[in-house]
Short mmCIF file of C-alpha atoms in Angstrom, two decimals:
data_model
loop_
_atom_site.label_atom_id
_atom_site.label_comp_id
_atom_site.label_asym_id
_atom_site.label_seq_id
_atom_site.Cartn_x
_atom_site.Cartn_y
_atom_site.Cartn_z
CA MET S 1 27.57 45.92 -66.23
CA ILE S 2 26.67 49.51 -65.93
CA SER S 3 26.95 51.06 -62.08
CA ARG S 4 24.40 52.37 -60.61
CA SER S 5 26.85 56.20 -60.22
CA ILE S 6 26.93 56.28 -63.64
CA THR S 7 22.90 55.06 -64.54
CA HIS S 8 22.71 57.95 -61.87
CA GLN S 9 25.32 60.42 -63.96
CA LEU S 10 23.45 59.62 -67.17
CA ALA S 11 20.45 60.54 -65.22
CA ARG S 12 20.96 63.78 -63.68
CA GLY S 13 20.43 65.66 -67.05
CA ALA S 14 22.15 69.44 -67.34
CA GLY S 15 22.21 68.36 -63.17
CA VAL S 16 21.47 71.91 -62.13
CA MET S 17 20.67 72.71 -58.33
CA GLY S 18 17.84 74.50 -57.44
CA ARG S 19 17.61 77.86 -56.26
CA ARG S 20 18.71 78.00 -51.88
CA THR S 21 15.40 79.81 -50.61
CA MET S 22 14.70 77.73 -47.31
CA ALA S 23 18.07 77.31 -45.77
CA SER S 24 21.39 79.59 -45.48
CA ALA S 25 23.12 79.99 -48.92
CA SER S 26 25.85 77.08 -47.04
CA SER S 27 23.71 74.19 -46.24
CA ASP S 28 22.66 71.74 -48.22
CA LEU S 29 19.62 70.90 -45.81
CA VAL S 30 15.84 71.67 -45.87
CA SER S 31 12.94 70.51 -43.37
CA ILE S 32 10.04 68.69 -44.27
CA LYS S 33 6.99 68.35 -42.12
CA LEU S 34 4.57 65.36 -42.97
CA PRO S 35 0.91 65.54 -42.81
CA GLU S 36 -0.57 63.69 -39.71
CA SER S 37 -1.47 60.90 -41.43
CA SER S 38 1.79 60.03 -42.26
CA PHE S 39 2.29 57.11 -39.32
CA GLU S 40 -0.12 55.12 -37.71
CA GLY S 41 2.01 53.20 -34.31
CA TYR S 42 1.03 49.96 -32.54
CA ASN S 43 3.15 49.52 -29.27
CA LEU S 44 5.17 52.04 -30.97
CA GLU S 45 5.97 55.63 -30.53
CA ILE S 46 6.01 56.66 -34.42
CA PRO S 47 8.92 58.73 -35.90
CA GLU S 48 8.48 62.37 -36.00
CA LEU S 49 6.80 63.95 -38.57
CA SER S 50 9.05 67.11 -38.19
CA PHE S 51 13.00 66.48 -39.88
CA GLU S 52 15.46 67.93 -41.99
CA THR S 53 17.01 65.96 -45.23
CA GLU S 54 19.55 66.53 -47.97
CA LYS S 55 18.96 68.07 -51.25
CA ASP S 56 20.45 66.15 -53.15
CA THR S 57 18.69 63.24 -51.67
CA LEU S 58 15.33 64.23 -53.02
CA LEU S 59 17.10 64.85 -56.23
CA GLN S 60 18.03 61.62 -56.57
CA MET S 61 14.80 59.59 -54.76
CA TYR S 62 12.74 61.40 -57.78
CA LYS S 63 15.59 60.50 -60.45
CA ASP S 64 15.20 57.27 -58.68
CA MET S 65 11.66 56.93 -59.62
CA ILE S 66 11.30 58.29 -62.71
CA ILE S 67 14.19 56.18 -63.44
CA ILE S 68 11.99 52.43 -62.72
CA ARG S 69 9.12 54.28 -63.59
CA ARG S 70 10.44 54.48 -67.34
CA MET S 71 11.77 51.09 -66.77
CA GLU S 72 8.74 48.99 -65.97
CA MET S 73 6.50 51.19 -68.13
CA ALA S 74 9.29 49.42 -70.77
CA SER S 75 8.79 46.52 -69.53
CA ASP S 76 4.95 47.12 -70.26
CA ALA S 77 5.92 47.58 -73.73
CA LEU S 78 8.48 44.92 -74.43
CA TYR S 79 5.81 42.84 -72.82
CA LYS S 80 3.51 43.45 -75.84
CA ALA S 81 5.95 43.04 -78.28
CA LYS S 82 6.24 39.11 -76.85
CA LYS S 83 9.96 39.86 -76.25
CA ILE S 84 9.47 38.86 -72.28
CA ARG S 85 7.50 35.49 -71.74
CA GLY S 86 6.37 34.50 -69.12
CA PHE S 87 5.63 36.01 -65.62
CA CYS S 88 5.63 40.14 -65.21
CA HIS S 89 5.26 42.05 -61.80
CA LEU S 90 4.98 45.17 -62.87
CA SER S 91 5.50 48.21 -60.10
CA ILE S 92 3.81 50.66 -61.32
CA GLY S 93 2.78 53.69 -58.50
CA GLN S 94 5.16 51.50 -55.85
CA GLU S 95 8.05 53.29 -56.72
CA ALA S 96 8.28 55.26 -53.48
CA VAL S 97 8.86 52.01 -51.18
CA ALA S 98 12.15 50.36 -52.99
CA VAL S 99 13.38 53.86 -53.19
CA GLY S 100 12.63 55.02 -49.35
CA ILE S 101 13.85 51.91 -48.19
CA GLU S 102 17.05 52.37 -50.22
CA ALA S 103 17.65 55.64 -49.45
CA ALA S 104 17.59 54.89 -46.01
CA ILE S 105 19.92 52.41 -45.94
CA ASN S 106 24.07 51.43 -47.07
CA LYS S 107 24.50 48.47 -48.89
CA LYS S 108 25.86 46.63 -45.86
CA ASP S 109 22.26 45.94 -45.27
CA SER S 110 20.49 42.63 -46.70
CA VAL S 111 17.09 43.06 -48.82
CA ILE S 112 14.58 40.60 -49.65
CA THR S 113 11.32 40.44 -51.34
CA SER S 114 8.29 38.81 -53.16
CA TYR S 115 8.53 38.37 -57.16
CA ARG S 116 7.79 42.48 -57.73
CA CYS S 117 11.15 42.98 -57.68
CA HIS S 118 12.66 45.22 -60.71
CA GLY S 119 12.65 48.89 -58.68
CA PHE S 120 14.72 46.68 -55.94
CA THR S 121 16.72 44.95 -58.33
CA TYR S 122 17.58 48.60 -60.24
CA MET S 123 18.10 50.09 -56.26
CA ARG S 124 19.80 47.63 -55.53
CA GLY S 125 22.92 47.67 -57.95
CA ALA S 126 21.75 46.62 -61.31
CA SER S 127 21.54 48.44 -64.34
CA VAL S 128 18.07 48.61 -66.37
CA LYS S 129 19.52 46.85 -68.93
CA GLU S 130 20.17 43.68 -66.59
CA VAL S 131 16.94 44.16 -65.20
CA LEU S 132 15.24 44.01 -68.39
CA GLY S 133 18.03 41.47 -70.09
CA GLU S 134 16.97 39.52 -67.43
CA LEU S 135 13.44 40.36 -68.44
CA MET S 136 14.01 38.98 -72.21
CA GLY S 137 16.01 36.22 -71.15
CA LYS S 138 19.28 36.97 -72.32
CA ARG S 139 22.99 36.29 -71.07
CA SER S 140 23.31 39.81 -69.50
CA GLY S 141 20.48 39.87 -67.30
CA VAL S 142 21.45 40.37 -64.06
CA SER S 143 20.41 36.31 -63.58
CA TYR S 144 22.23 35.66 -67.07
CA GLY S 145 18.79 34.88 -68.37
CA LYS S 146 17.66 32.34 -66.15
CA GLY S 147 15.00 34.15 -63.80
CA GLY S 148 13.16 36.11 -65.76
CA SER S 149 10.56 38.49 -63.78
CA MET S 150 10.51 37.17 -60.25
CA HIS S 151 14.68 35.89 -59.75
CA MET S 152 16.74 38.89 -59.78
CA TYR S 153 19.84 39.16 -57.52
CA ALA S 154 22.32 42.31 -56.70
CA GLN S 155 24.70 42.80 -53.98
CA GLY S 156 23.02 42.68 -50.40
CA PHE S 157 20.01 41.73 -52.33
CA TYR S 158 18.75 38.35 -52.67
CA GLY S 159 15.86 38.44 -54.23
CA GLY S 160 13.15 37.90 -56.14
CA ASN S 161 11.34 35.27 -54.72
CA GLY S 162 8.66 33.31 -56.69
CA ILE S 163 7.06 31.68 -53.90
CA VAL S 164 3.91 33.13 -51.96
CA GLY S 165 6.03 34.19 -48.24
CA ALA S 166 8.68 31.93 -48.49
CA GLN S 167 11.64 34.51 -48.69
CA VAL S 168 10.36 35.40 -45.10
CA PRO S 169 11.82 33.46 -42.99
CA LEU S 170 15.05 33.57 -45.29
CA GLY S 171 14.60 37.45 -44.63
CA ALA S 172 15.06 36.49 -40.49
CA GLY S 173 18.19 34.34 -41.19
CA LEU S 174 19.44 37.56 -43.26
CA ALA S 175 18.99 39.48 -40.58
CA PHE S 176 20.13 36.30 -37.91
CA ALA S 177 23.25 36.51 -39.49
CA HIS S 178 24.09 40.11 -39.48
CA LYS S 179 22.96 39.73 -35.42
CA TYR S 180 25.64 36.84 -35.26
CA ARG S 181 28.73 38.13 -36.63
CA GLY S 182 28.20 41.81 -35.27
CA GLU S 183 27.93 43.77 -38.09
CA GLY S 184 25.59 46.49 -36.90
CA ASN S 185 23.74 45.86 -39.68
CA CYS S 186 19.73 45.47 -39.97
CA THR S 187 17.32 43.16 -43.15
CA PHE S 188 14.35 44.81 -44.83
CA ASN S 189 11.67 41.48 -44.96
CA LEU S 190 9.08 42.34 -47.63
CA TYR S 191 6.10 40.47 -48.52
CA GLY S 192 2.69 41.57 -49.91
CA ASP S 193 -0.40 41.64 -48.15
CA GLY S 194 -1.43 38.45 -50.79
CA ALA S 195 1.67 36.69 -48.78
CA SER S 196 0.55 38.30 -45.11
CA ASN S 197 -1.90 35.21 -44.20
CA GLN S 198 0.90 32.72 -44.53
CA GLY S 199 2.10 30.57 -41.52
CA GLN S 200 5.91 30.96 -42.26
CA VAL S 201 5.21 34.76 -41.76
CA PHE S 202 4.81 34.21 -38.20
CA GLU S 203 6.80 31.69 -37.30
CA SER S 204 9.65 34.34 -37.97
CA TYR S 205 7.94 36.43 -35.56
CA ASN S 206 8.40 34.67 -33.72
CA MET S 207 12.09 33.05 -34.66
CA ALA S 208 12.58 37.19 -34.90
CA LYS S 209 11.21 37.91 -31.29
CA LEU S 210 13.05 35.93 -29.44
CA TRP S 211 16.46 36.37 -30.88
CA ASP S 212 15.63 39.56 -31.35
CA LEU S 213 16.86 39.81 -34.39
CA PRO S 214 17.21 43.05 -36.38
CA CYS S 215 14.59 41.97 -38.71
CA VAL S 216 12.13 44.82 -40.10
CA PHE S 217 9.15 42.89 -41.36
CA ALA S 218 7.84 44.90 -44.04
CA CYS S 219 4.26 44.28 -45.66
CA GLU S 220 4.34 45.91 -49.53
CA ASN S 221 0.34 46.85 -48.80
CA ASN S 222 -1.03 47.26 -52.34
CA LYS S 223 -4.79 46.53 -51.69
CA TYR S 224 -4.74 43.34 -53.72
CA GLY S 225 -3.05 39.31 -53.11
CA MET S 226 -3.55 38.74 -56.78
CA GLY S 227 -7.38 39.97 -57.58
CA THR S 228 -8.36 39.95 -54.51
CA SER S 229 -8.94 42.58 -52.02
CA ALA S 230 -7.48 43.25 -48.68
CA SER S 231 -10.75 43.00 -46.75
CA ARG S 232 -11.66 39.44 -48.41
CA SER S 233 -8.71 37.76 -48.04
CA SER S 234 -8.04 38.99 -44.09
CA ALA S 235 -9.83 38.97 -41.31
CA MET S 236 -7.83 41.87 -39.49
CA THR S 237 -6.52 43.97 -42.20
CA GLU S 238 -4.26 46.08 -39.52
CA TYR S 239 -1.18 44.34 -41.28
CA TYR S 240 1.08 46.90 -38.89
CA LYS S 241 -0.32 44.87 -35.86
CA ARG S 242 0.05 41.19 -36.82
CA GLY S 243 3.47 41.25 -35.39
CA GLN S 244 1.41 41.21 -31.98
CA TYR S 245 4.35 40.76 -29.04
CA ILE S 246 6.14 43.34 -32.01
CA PRO S 247 5.74 46.56 -32.75
CA GLY S 248 4.17 47.75 -35.70
CA LEU S 249 4.57 51.13 -37.97
CA LYS S 250 1.98 52.39 -40.39
CA VAL S 251 3.26 54.10 -43.56
CA ASN S 252 2.16 55.98 -46.24
CA GLY S 253 3.88 54.33 -48.55
CA MET S 254 2.64 56.56 -51.87
CA ASP S 255 4.80 59.41 -50.17
CA ILE S 256 8.68 59.00 -50.39
CA LEU S 257 9.27 61.06 -47.77
CA ALA S 258 7.13 59.17 -45.47
CA CYS S 259 9.16 55.94 -46.78
CA TYR S 260 12.16 57.68 -46.11
CA GLN S 261 11.87 59.12 -42.50
CA ALA S 262 10.04 55.37 -41.85
CA SER S 263 12.93 53.07 -43.00
CA LYS S 264 15.51 55.33 -41.29
CA PHE S 265 13.34 54.85 -38.12
CA ALA S 266 13.25 51.73 -38.21
CA LYS S 267 16.81 51.24 -38.85
CA ASP S 268 17.35 52.69 -36.36
CA TRP S 269 15.23 50.82 -34.23
CA CYS S 270 16.51 47.23 -35.03
CA THR S 271 20.27 48.31 -35.14
CA SER S 272 19.88 50.06 -31.77
CA GLY S 273 19.18 46.71 -30.04
CA ASN S 274 15.35 47.11 -29.62
CA GLY S 275 14.30 43.22 -31.73
CA PRO S 276 12.35 43.33 -35.38
CA LEU S 277 9.80 45.38 -36.22
CA VAL S 278 7.01 45.44 -38.46
CA LEU S 279 6.00 47.61 -40.93
CA GLU S 280 3.03 48.28 -43.12
CA TYR S 281 3.38 50.52 -46.55
CA GLU S 282 0.09 51.94 -47.66
CA THR S 283 0.55 51.94 -51.36
CA TYR S 284 -0.89 51.28 -54.69
CA ARG S 285 0.00 49.74 -57.98
CA TYR S 286 -1.74 51.08 -61.22
CA GLY S 287 -1.91 48.10 -63.32
CA GLY S 288 -2.29 44.45 -62.60
CA HIS S 289 -1.66 41.60 -60.57
CA SER S 290 1.34 40.33 -63.05
CA MET S 291 1.28 41.49 -67.16
CA SER S 292 -2.01 38.57 -67.71
CA ASP S 293 -3.58 40.37 -65.07
CA PRO S 294 -5.58 43.64 -66.70
CA GLY S 295 -6.20 44.57 -63.36
CA THR S 296 -10.29 45.79 -64.05
CA THR S 297 -11.65 42.83 -63.14
CA TYR S 298 -11.72 43.07 -59.50
CA ARG S 299 -11.12 47.31 -59.94
CA THR S 300 -12.99 50.20 -61.05
CA ARG S 301 -11.05 52.25 -63.00
CA GLU S 302 -12.77 54.82 -61.10
CA GLU S 303 -10.55 53.69 -58.65
CA VAL S 304 -7.25 53.48 -60.13
CA GLN S 305 -7.57 56.57 -61.29
CA HIS S 306 -7.61 58.35 -58.57
CA MET S 307 -5.47 57.26 -57.39
CA ARG S 308 -3.09 57.89 -59.86
CA SER S 309 -4.15 61.44 -60.05
CA ARG S 310 -4.58 62.09 -56.15
CA ASN S 311 -1.67 59.87 -54.58
CA ASP S 312 0.87 59.62 -57.30
CA PRO S 313 3.98 59.48 -55.58
CA ILE S 314 6.34 60.35 -58.26
CA ALA S 315 4.05 63.72 -58.82
CA GLY S 316 4.80 64.47 -54.79
CA LEU S 317 7.63 64.55 -54.61
CA LYS S 318 7.87 66.75 -57.57
CA ALA S 319 5.74 68.91 -55.78
CA THR S 320 8.14 69.46 -52.98
CA LEU S 321 10.75 69.78 -54.83
CA LEU S 322 8.98 73.04 -56.30
CA GLU S 323 7.33 74.49 -53.31
CA LEU S 324 10.83 74.38 -51.27
CA ASP S 325 12.77 75.67 -54.86
CA ILE S 326 15.24 72.54 -54.60
CA ALA S 327 14.38 72.03 -58.11
CA THR S 328 12.21 74.71 -61.19
CA GLU S 329 10.10 73.01 -63.75
CA GLU S 330 12.37 72.94 -66.52
CA GLU S 331 14.90 71.49 -64.58
CA ILE S 332 12.81 68.74 -63.58
CA LYS S 333 12.17 68.16 -67.08
CA SER S 334 15.37 67.76 -68.30
CA TYR S 335 15.54 64.93 -65.18
CA ASP S 336 12.46 63.49 -66.80
CA LYS S 337 13.85 63.44 -70.31
CA ALA S 338 17.03 62.56 -69.30
CA ALA S 339 15.65 59.41 -67.82
CA ARG S 340 13.63 58.15 -70.92
CA LYS S 341 16.75 58.95 -73.03
CA TYR S 342 18.76 56.82 -70.77
CA VAL S 343 16.23 53.88 -70.26
CA ASP S 344 15.17 54.41 -74.21
CA GLU S 345 19.29 53.13 -74.53
CA GLN S 346 19.28 50.30 -71.49
CA VAL S 347 16.50 48.55 -74.00
CA ALA S 348 18.16 49.21 -77.00
CA GLU S 349 21.58 47.46 -75.36
CA ALA S 350 19.04 44.71 -73.43
CA GLU S 351 17.09 44.29 -77.11
CA ALA S 352 20.50 43.89 -79.20
CA ASP S 353 22.43 41.36 -76.22
CA ALA S 354 22.29 37.77 -77.08
CA PRO S 355 20.53 34.90 -75.37
CA PRO S 356 22.35 32.03 -73.23
CA GLU S 357 24.19 29.82 -75.55
CA ALA S 358 22.48 26.30 -76.07
CA LYS S 359 24.64 24.81 -73.85
CA MET S 360 24.22 21.85 -71.36
CA ASP S 361 27.08 24.00 -68.89
CA ILE S 362 25.60 26.63 -68.63
CA LEU S 363 22.50 24.88 -66.82
CA PHE S 364 25.05 23.78 -64.28
CA GLU S 365 27.29 26.81 -63.56
CA ASP S 366 25.56 28.38 -61.13
CA VAL S 367 24.95 25.14 -58.44
CA TYR S 368 28.59 26.11 -56.80
CA VAL S 369 30.85 28.62 -56.42
CA PRO S 370 33.48 28.48 -59.51
CA GLY S 371 36.08 26.09 -57.67
CA SER S 372 34.52 24.77 -54.95
CA GLU S 373 32.37 22.28 -57.44
CA ILE S 374 31.87 17.80 -56.76
CA LYS S 375 32.96 15.94 -59.18
CA GLU S 376 29.81 14.38 -59.58
CA LEU S 377 25.95 15.82 -59.62
CA ARG S 378 23.36 13.40 -59.47
CA GLY S 379 20.45 13.72 -62.07
CA ARG S 380 16.87 12.72 -61.25
CA ILE S 381 18.55 9.07 -63.24
CA SER S 382 21.56 7.81 -63.57
CA ASP S 383 21.67 10.17 -67.29
CA ASP S 384 21.33 12.94 -65.84
CA THR S 385 24.11 12.82 -63.59
CA TRP S 386 26.53 15.91 -64.25
CA ASN S 387 30.39 15.92 -64.17
CA PHE S 388 31.81 18.68 -63.44
CA GLU S 389 35.70 17.65 -64.46
CA LYS S 390 34.85 16.55 -67.68
CA GLY S 391 32.07 19.14 -68.17
CA THR S 392 29.27 16.67 -69.29
CA PHE S 393 26.70 13.94 -68.08
CA SER S 394 28.67 10.61 -67.02
CA ASN S 395 26.63 7.85 -68.35
CA ARG S 396 25.62 9.10 -71.36
CA VAL S 397 26.56 7.46 -74.43
CA TYR S 398 27.10 10.36 -77.40
#
């Protein structure tokens, strides 16, 4: 497996830092001023619009976003070439949310999300090869080729969950574990606007507030639940106010800097004993709900083009890098070229990998932690009972 530290080295290109004009020659900090429209609060004072951050952080966020976009574009091409089968949900346009969150937290914090999870899987530590291998059903996939688009996991990342809204109570449980163990960490518990009306979401709010759990309930509002607009599915579309007794924060999810600042604020809030927080990242997906959805029957091409041309998170951060003299146009081109080269290499490696062997024991190898297996696992009928000691079915005669 290729660690993200190595992938980032591969994606750096020449790795030349830009000129330092916004700060002293000995400083790596730059000053950021967000627009007033970046945040809206509910029973909450919004985060500071002015803050300082490291130049390397901004560069890394740019490189992460372009790798995720290239990875998703490669997934699109592989699906159309029939090398990816089944469901495939892409997050092109939504890269700022996953990257902004990861830049604000550490590996001891937990993240759980819905089925639009490829970018989160990469940010939590999987390589592009492992993500694409999983999509193609390869043994080298992050879930050994068994999960596909909706079921990906990494250290501190609990999916990729295919049942709408089902991850929200699981995320509350992860936050409970952080508090129970006194770890000082939090959980980013993500769901979409399409899942926001699920009863289990509100049950999770209630439990989290009762116990003041360090849980960030984060709604990725990309405007459409499958093919239904938010206004047609929700009587109240201000999702950050849905917590009622839990403070809320609405964030411009197309601005990586706003996502980063809001995510830092949310982690600090939850780990300071204030209990849960409801975030709404207002974002947008350029493609359809999944690869089987053209995404043009319930919205116009002009709407999509408007979002691409006016609100793209990658273009927005690129403009900031140039404006603050953190990178030159030539350096940014080298980052883009390096990301394209890296993803192309990862695609080729994933395509060349083998699928899982056609052996029955592979179906049962992830039921228990190795070494903790019971003797037999009962099946639906007697013939389906699996014997872990023998590595075969207990009652079948061959």
